[in-house]
Tab-separated table of C-alpha atoms in Angstrom:
chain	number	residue	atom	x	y	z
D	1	UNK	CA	14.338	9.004	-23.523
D	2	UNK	CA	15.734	5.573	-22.924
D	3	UNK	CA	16.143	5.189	-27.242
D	4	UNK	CA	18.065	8.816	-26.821
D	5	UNK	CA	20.302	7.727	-23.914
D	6	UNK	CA	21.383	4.627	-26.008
D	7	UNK	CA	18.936	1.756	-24.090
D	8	UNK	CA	18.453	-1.457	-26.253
D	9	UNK	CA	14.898	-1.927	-27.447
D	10	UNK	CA	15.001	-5.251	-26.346
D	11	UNK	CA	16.759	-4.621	-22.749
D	12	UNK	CA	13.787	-1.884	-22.715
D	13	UNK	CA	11.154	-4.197	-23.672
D	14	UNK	CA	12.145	-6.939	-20.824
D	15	UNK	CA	12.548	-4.453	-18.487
D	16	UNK	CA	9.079	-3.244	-18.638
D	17	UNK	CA	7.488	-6.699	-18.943
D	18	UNK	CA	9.206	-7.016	-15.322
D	19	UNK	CA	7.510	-3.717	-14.030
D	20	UNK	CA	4.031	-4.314	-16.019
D	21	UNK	CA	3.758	-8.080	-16.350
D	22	UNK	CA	5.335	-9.237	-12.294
D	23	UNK	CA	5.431	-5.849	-10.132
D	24	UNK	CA	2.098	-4.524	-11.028
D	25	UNK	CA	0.641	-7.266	-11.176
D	26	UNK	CA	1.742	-7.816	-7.330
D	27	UNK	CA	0.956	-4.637	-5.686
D	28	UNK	CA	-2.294	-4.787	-7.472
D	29	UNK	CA	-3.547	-7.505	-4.874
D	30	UNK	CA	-3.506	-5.947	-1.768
D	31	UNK	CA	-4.520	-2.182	-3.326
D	32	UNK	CA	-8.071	-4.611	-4.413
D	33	UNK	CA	-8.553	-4.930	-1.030
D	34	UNK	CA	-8.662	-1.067	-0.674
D	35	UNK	CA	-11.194	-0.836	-3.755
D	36	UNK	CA	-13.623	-3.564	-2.297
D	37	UNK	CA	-13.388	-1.542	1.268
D	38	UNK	CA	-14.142	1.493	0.028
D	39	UNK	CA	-16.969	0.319	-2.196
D	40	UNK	CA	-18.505	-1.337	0.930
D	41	UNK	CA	-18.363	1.614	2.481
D	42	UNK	CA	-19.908	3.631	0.226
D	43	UNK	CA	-23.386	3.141	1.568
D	44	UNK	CA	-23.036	4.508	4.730
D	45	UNK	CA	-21.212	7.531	4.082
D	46	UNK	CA	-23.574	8.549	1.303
D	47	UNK	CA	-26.708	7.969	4.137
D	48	UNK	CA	-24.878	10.031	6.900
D	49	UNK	CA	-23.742	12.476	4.046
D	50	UNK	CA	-27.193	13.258	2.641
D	51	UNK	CA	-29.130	13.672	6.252
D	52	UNK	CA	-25.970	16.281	6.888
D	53	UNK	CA	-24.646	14.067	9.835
D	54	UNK	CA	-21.180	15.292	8.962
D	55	UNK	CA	-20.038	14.448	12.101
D	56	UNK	CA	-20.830	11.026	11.472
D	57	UNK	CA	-19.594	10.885	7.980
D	58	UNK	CA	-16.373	11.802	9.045
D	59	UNK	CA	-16.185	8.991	11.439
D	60	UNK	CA	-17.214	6.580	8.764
D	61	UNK	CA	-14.790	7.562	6.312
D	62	UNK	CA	-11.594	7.853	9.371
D	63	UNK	CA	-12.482	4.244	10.495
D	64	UNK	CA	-12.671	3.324	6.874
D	65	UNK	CA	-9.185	4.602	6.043
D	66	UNK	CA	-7.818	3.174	9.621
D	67	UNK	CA	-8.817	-0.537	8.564
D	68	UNK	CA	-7.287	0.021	5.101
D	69	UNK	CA	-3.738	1.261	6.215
D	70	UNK	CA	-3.734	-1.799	8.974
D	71	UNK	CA	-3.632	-4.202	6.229
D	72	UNK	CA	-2.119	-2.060	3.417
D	73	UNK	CA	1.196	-1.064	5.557
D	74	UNK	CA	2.248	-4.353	6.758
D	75	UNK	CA	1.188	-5.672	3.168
D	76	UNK	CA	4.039	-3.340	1.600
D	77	UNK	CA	6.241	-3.916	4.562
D	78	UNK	CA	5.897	-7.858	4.071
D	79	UNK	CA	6.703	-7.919	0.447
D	80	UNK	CA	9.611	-5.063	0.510
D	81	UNK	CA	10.906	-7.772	2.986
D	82	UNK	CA	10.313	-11.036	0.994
D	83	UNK	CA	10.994	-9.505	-2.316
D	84	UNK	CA	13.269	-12.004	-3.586
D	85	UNK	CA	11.401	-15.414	-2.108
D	86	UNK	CA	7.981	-14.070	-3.347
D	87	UNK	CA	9.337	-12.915	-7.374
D	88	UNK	CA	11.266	-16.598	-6.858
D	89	UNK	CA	8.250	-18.249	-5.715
D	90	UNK	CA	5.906	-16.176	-8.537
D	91	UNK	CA	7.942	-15.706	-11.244
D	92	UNK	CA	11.458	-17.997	-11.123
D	93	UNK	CA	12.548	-16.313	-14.224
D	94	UNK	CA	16.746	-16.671	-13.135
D	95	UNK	CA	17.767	-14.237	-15.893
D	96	UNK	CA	14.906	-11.071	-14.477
D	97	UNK	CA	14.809	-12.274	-10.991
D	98	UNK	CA	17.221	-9.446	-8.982
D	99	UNK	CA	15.755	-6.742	-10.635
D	100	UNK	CA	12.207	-8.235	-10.405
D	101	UNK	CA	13.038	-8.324	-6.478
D	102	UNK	CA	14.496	-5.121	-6.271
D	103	UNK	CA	11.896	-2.945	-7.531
D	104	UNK	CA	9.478	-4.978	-5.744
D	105	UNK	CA	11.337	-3.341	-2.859
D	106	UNK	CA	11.539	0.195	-4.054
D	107	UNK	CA	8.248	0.328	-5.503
D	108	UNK	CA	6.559	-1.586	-2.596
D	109	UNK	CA	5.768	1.306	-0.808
D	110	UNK	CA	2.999	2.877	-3.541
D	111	UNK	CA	0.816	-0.081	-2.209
D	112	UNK	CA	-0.298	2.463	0.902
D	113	UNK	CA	-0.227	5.006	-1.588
D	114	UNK	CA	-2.793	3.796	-4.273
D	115	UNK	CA	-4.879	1.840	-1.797
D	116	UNK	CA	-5.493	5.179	0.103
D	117	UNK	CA	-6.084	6.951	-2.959
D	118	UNK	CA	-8.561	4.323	-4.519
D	119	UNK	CA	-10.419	4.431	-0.846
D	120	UNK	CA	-10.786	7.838	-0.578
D	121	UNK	CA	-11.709	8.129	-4.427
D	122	UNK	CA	-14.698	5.998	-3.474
D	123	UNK	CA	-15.215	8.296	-0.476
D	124	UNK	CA	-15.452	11.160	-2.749
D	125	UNK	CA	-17.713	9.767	-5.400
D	126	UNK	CA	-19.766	8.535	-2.393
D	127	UNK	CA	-20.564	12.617	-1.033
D	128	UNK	CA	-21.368	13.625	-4.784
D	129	UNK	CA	-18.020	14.866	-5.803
D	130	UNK	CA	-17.619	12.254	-8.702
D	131	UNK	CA	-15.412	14.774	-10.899
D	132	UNK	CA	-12.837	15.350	-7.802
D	133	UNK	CA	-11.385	12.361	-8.144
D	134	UNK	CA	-10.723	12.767	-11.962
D	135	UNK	CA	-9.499	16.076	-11.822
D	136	UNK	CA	-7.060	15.225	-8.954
D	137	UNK	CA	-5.737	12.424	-10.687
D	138	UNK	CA	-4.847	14.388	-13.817
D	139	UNK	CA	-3.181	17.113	-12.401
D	140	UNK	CA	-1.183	14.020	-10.223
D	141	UNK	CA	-0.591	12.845	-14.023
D	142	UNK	CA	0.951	15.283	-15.202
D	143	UNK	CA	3.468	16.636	-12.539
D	144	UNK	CA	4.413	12.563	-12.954
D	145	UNK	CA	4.711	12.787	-16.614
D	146	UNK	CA	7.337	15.652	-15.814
D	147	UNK	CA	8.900	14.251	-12.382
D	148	UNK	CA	9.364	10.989	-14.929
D	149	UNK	CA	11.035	12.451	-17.345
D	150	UNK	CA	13.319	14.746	-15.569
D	151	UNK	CA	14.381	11.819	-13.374
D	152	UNK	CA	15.599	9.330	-17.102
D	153	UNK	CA	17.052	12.286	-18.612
D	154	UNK	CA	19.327	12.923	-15.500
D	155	UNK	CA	19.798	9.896	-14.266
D	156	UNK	CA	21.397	7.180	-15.355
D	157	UNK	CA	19.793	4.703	-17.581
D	158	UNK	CA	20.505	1.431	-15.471
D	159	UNK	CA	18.006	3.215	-13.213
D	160	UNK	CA	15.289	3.350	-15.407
D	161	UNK	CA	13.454	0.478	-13.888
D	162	UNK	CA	13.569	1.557	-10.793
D	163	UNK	CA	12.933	5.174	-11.191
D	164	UNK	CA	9.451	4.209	-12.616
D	165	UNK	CA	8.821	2.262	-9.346
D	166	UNK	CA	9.834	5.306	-7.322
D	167	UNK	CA	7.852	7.955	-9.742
D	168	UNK	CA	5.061	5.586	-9.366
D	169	UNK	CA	4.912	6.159	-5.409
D	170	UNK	CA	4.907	9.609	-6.350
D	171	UNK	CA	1.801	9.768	-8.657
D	172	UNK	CA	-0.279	8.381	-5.645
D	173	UNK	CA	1.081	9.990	-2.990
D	174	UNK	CA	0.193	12.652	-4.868
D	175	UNK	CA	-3.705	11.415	-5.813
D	176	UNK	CA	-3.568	10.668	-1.926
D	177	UNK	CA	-2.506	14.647	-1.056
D	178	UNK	CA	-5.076	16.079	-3.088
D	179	UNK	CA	-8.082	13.933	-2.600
D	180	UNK	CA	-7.079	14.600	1.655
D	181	UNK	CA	-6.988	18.331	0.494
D	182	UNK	CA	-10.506	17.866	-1.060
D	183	UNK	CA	-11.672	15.574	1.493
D	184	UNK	CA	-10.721	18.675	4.383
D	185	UNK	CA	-12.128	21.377	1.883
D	186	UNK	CA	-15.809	19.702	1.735
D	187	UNK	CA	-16.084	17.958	5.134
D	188	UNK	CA	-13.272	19.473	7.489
D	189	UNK	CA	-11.514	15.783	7.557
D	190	UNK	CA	-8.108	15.222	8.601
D	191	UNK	CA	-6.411	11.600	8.526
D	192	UNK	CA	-5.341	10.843	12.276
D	193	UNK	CA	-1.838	10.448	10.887
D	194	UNK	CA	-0.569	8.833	14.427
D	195	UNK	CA	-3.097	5.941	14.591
D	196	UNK	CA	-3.460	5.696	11.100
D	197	UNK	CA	-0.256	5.809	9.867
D	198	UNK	CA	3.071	5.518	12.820
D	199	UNK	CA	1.019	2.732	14.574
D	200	UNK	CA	0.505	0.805	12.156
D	201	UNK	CA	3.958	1.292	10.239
D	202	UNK	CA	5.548	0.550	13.898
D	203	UNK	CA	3.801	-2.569	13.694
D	204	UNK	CA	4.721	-3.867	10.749
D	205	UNK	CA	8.355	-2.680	11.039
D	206	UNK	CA	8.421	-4.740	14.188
D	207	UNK	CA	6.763	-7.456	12.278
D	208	UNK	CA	9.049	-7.268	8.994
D	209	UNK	CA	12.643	-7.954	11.576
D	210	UNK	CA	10.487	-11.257	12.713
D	211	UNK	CA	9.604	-12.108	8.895
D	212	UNK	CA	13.218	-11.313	7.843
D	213	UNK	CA	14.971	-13.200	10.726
D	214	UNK	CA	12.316	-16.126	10.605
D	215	UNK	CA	13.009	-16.597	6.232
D	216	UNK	CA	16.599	-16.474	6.677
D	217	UNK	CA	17.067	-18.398	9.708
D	218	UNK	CA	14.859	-21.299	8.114
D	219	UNK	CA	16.347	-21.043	4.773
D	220	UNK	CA	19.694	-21.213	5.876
D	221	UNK	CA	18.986	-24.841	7.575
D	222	UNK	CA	16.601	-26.216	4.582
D	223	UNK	CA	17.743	-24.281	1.672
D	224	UNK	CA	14.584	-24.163	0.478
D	225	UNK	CA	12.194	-21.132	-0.649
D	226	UNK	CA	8.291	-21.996	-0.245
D	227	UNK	CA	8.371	-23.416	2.983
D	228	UNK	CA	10.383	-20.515	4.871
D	229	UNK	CA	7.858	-18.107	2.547
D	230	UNK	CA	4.886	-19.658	3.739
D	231	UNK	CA	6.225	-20.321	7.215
D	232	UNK	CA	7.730	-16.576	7.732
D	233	UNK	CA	4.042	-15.116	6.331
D	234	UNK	CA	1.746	-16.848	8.880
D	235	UNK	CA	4.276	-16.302	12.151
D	236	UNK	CA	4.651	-12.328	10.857
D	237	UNK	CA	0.362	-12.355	10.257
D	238	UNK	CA	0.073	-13.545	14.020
D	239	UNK	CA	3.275	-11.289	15.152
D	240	UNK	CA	1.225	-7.918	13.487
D	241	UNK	CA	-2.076	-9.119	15.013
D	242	UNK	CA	-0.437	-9.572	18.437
D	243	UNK	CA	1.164	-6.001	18.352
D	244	UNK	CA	-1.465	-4.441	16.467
D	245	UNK	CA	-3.891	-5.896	19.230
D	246	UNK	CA	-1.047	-3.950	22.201
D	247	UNK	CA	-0.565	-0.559	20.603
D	248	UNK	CA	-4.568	-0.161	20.070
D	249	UNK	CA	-5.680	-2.339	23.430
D	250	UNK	CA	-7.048	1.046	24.652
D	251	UNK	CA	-9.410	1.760	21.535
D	252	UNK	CA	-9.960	-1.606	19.834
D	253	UNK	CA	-13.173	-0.171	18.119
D	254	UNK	CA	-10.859	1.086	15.826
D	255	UNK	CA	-9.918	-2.799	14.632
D	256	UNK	CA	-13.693	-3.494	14.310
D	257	UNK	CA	-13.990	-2.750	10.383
D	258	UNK	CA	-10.874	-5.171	9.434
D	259	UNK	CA	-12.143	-8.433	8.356
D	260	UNK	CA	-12.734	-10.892	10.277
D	261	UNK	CA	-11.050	-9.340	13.153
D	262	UNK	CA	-14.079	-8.405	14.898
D	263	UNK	CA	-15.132	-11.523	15.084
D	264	UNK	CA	-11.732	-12.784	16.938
D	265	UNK	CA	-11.972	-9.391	19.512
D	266	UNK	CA	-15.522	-10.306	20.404
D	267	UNK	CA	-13.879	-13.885	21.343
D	268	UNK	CA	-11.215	-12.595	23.252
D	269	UNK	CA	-13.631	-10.039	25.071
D	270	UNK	CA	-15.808	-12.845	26.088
């Protein structure tokens, strides 16, 4: 497409080293986090699963996908936010670094996506449906092959970079639809979309002003980059934990499977 609409090889080349070689390569932390949750809790829904405590099982896996989106959303919110600092910080490559940054932004949000697709891909191989996954992820592939390629023959080719990023959301958010759909079909689960999902996202909106305000406001007095980065990371961290800890102080067993964080509500409690 991009050879027929009159792209440079070489323009095309460096443009997908910046989605494959810095973007990816980004969003691919946080989504691990997802994959090493899920395979944790793998266990435990296959033991409730097999004695038929479906009641049980469906707890397991809703706690398991509320602990993934409360560090998942604010991760995507934080780096649509610091786009610029972190691809300066990562990759100071002058010549790539604005569009580097700005997909970063656009694309940010598949983070939630494909870490709630690789969770509940690990939830379904966990209850015996091991082909589910495969089978949802190839028809996913293919309405992105064609979403893809309507979107670069239609629009134009300085978007090309950041229509990937965007089709890219798609695919998971489709994986994510499907798996849910599968997930309802053999267990009657439904994602709690207000605690999973608003609460959280309010949270980390709230918490992505602070980081925005807090970068700026310190970069404007040192003109520096790492120190307002590092500085504007750990003050939003704390500002999430501190709102997080507000909108759920009425169920805060639902904060108990993040890491580390039930060791800091048993302190507080006592």
């Amino acid at each position: 497409f991009m050879n027929y609409k009159g792209m440079d090889s070489v323009l095309m080349s460096q443009l997908y080293g910046v989605y494959s070689g810095k973007f990816m390569v980004l969003i691919n932390v946080p989504i691990a986090l997802a994959s090493a949750m899920s395979t944790a809790s793998i266990p435990a829904v296959s033991g409730s699963y097999i004695t038929q405590n479906f009641k049980e099982t469906r707890k397991l896996i809703n706690n398991g996908i509320n602990a993934t989106m409360l560090v998942l959303i604010p991760s995507f919110i934080g780096m649509a936010v610091l786009s610029y600092p972190i691809m300066g910080t990562l990759f100071p490559q002058k010549q790539t670094l604005q569009i580097a940054a700005t997909v970063l932004t656009v694309g940010s949000p598949a983070i939630g996506f494909y870490g709630l697709s690789t969770f509940t891909n690990g939830i379904l191989q966990a209850i015996g449906h091991v082909k589910e996954p495969l089978k949802n992820a190839s028809k996913a592939l293919i309405i992105y092959a064609m979403m893809l390629s309507i979107c670069l023959f239609l629009l134009p080719k300085e978007w090309a970079l950041y229509i990937l990023a965007a089709c890219n959301i798609g695919y998971a958010a489709i994986v994510c639809f499907l798996n849910q759909r599968a997930l309802s079909r053999i267990l009657n689960f439904k994602i709690h979309l207000r605690r999973t999902v608003l609460l959280p996202l309010l949270a980390s909106i709230f918490m992505g002003v602070v980081v925005y305000l807090v970068y700026h406001g310190l970069f404007n007095l040192t003109r520096m980059v790492f120190i307002p980065l590092f500085i504007s990371i750990i003050i939003g961290i704390v500002v999430y934990f501190i709102v997080v800890l507000y909108l759920y102080k009425d169920h805060p067993e639902y904060l108990s499977n993040i890491p580390y964080v039930d060791r800091i509500l048993r302190k507080i409690n006592h």
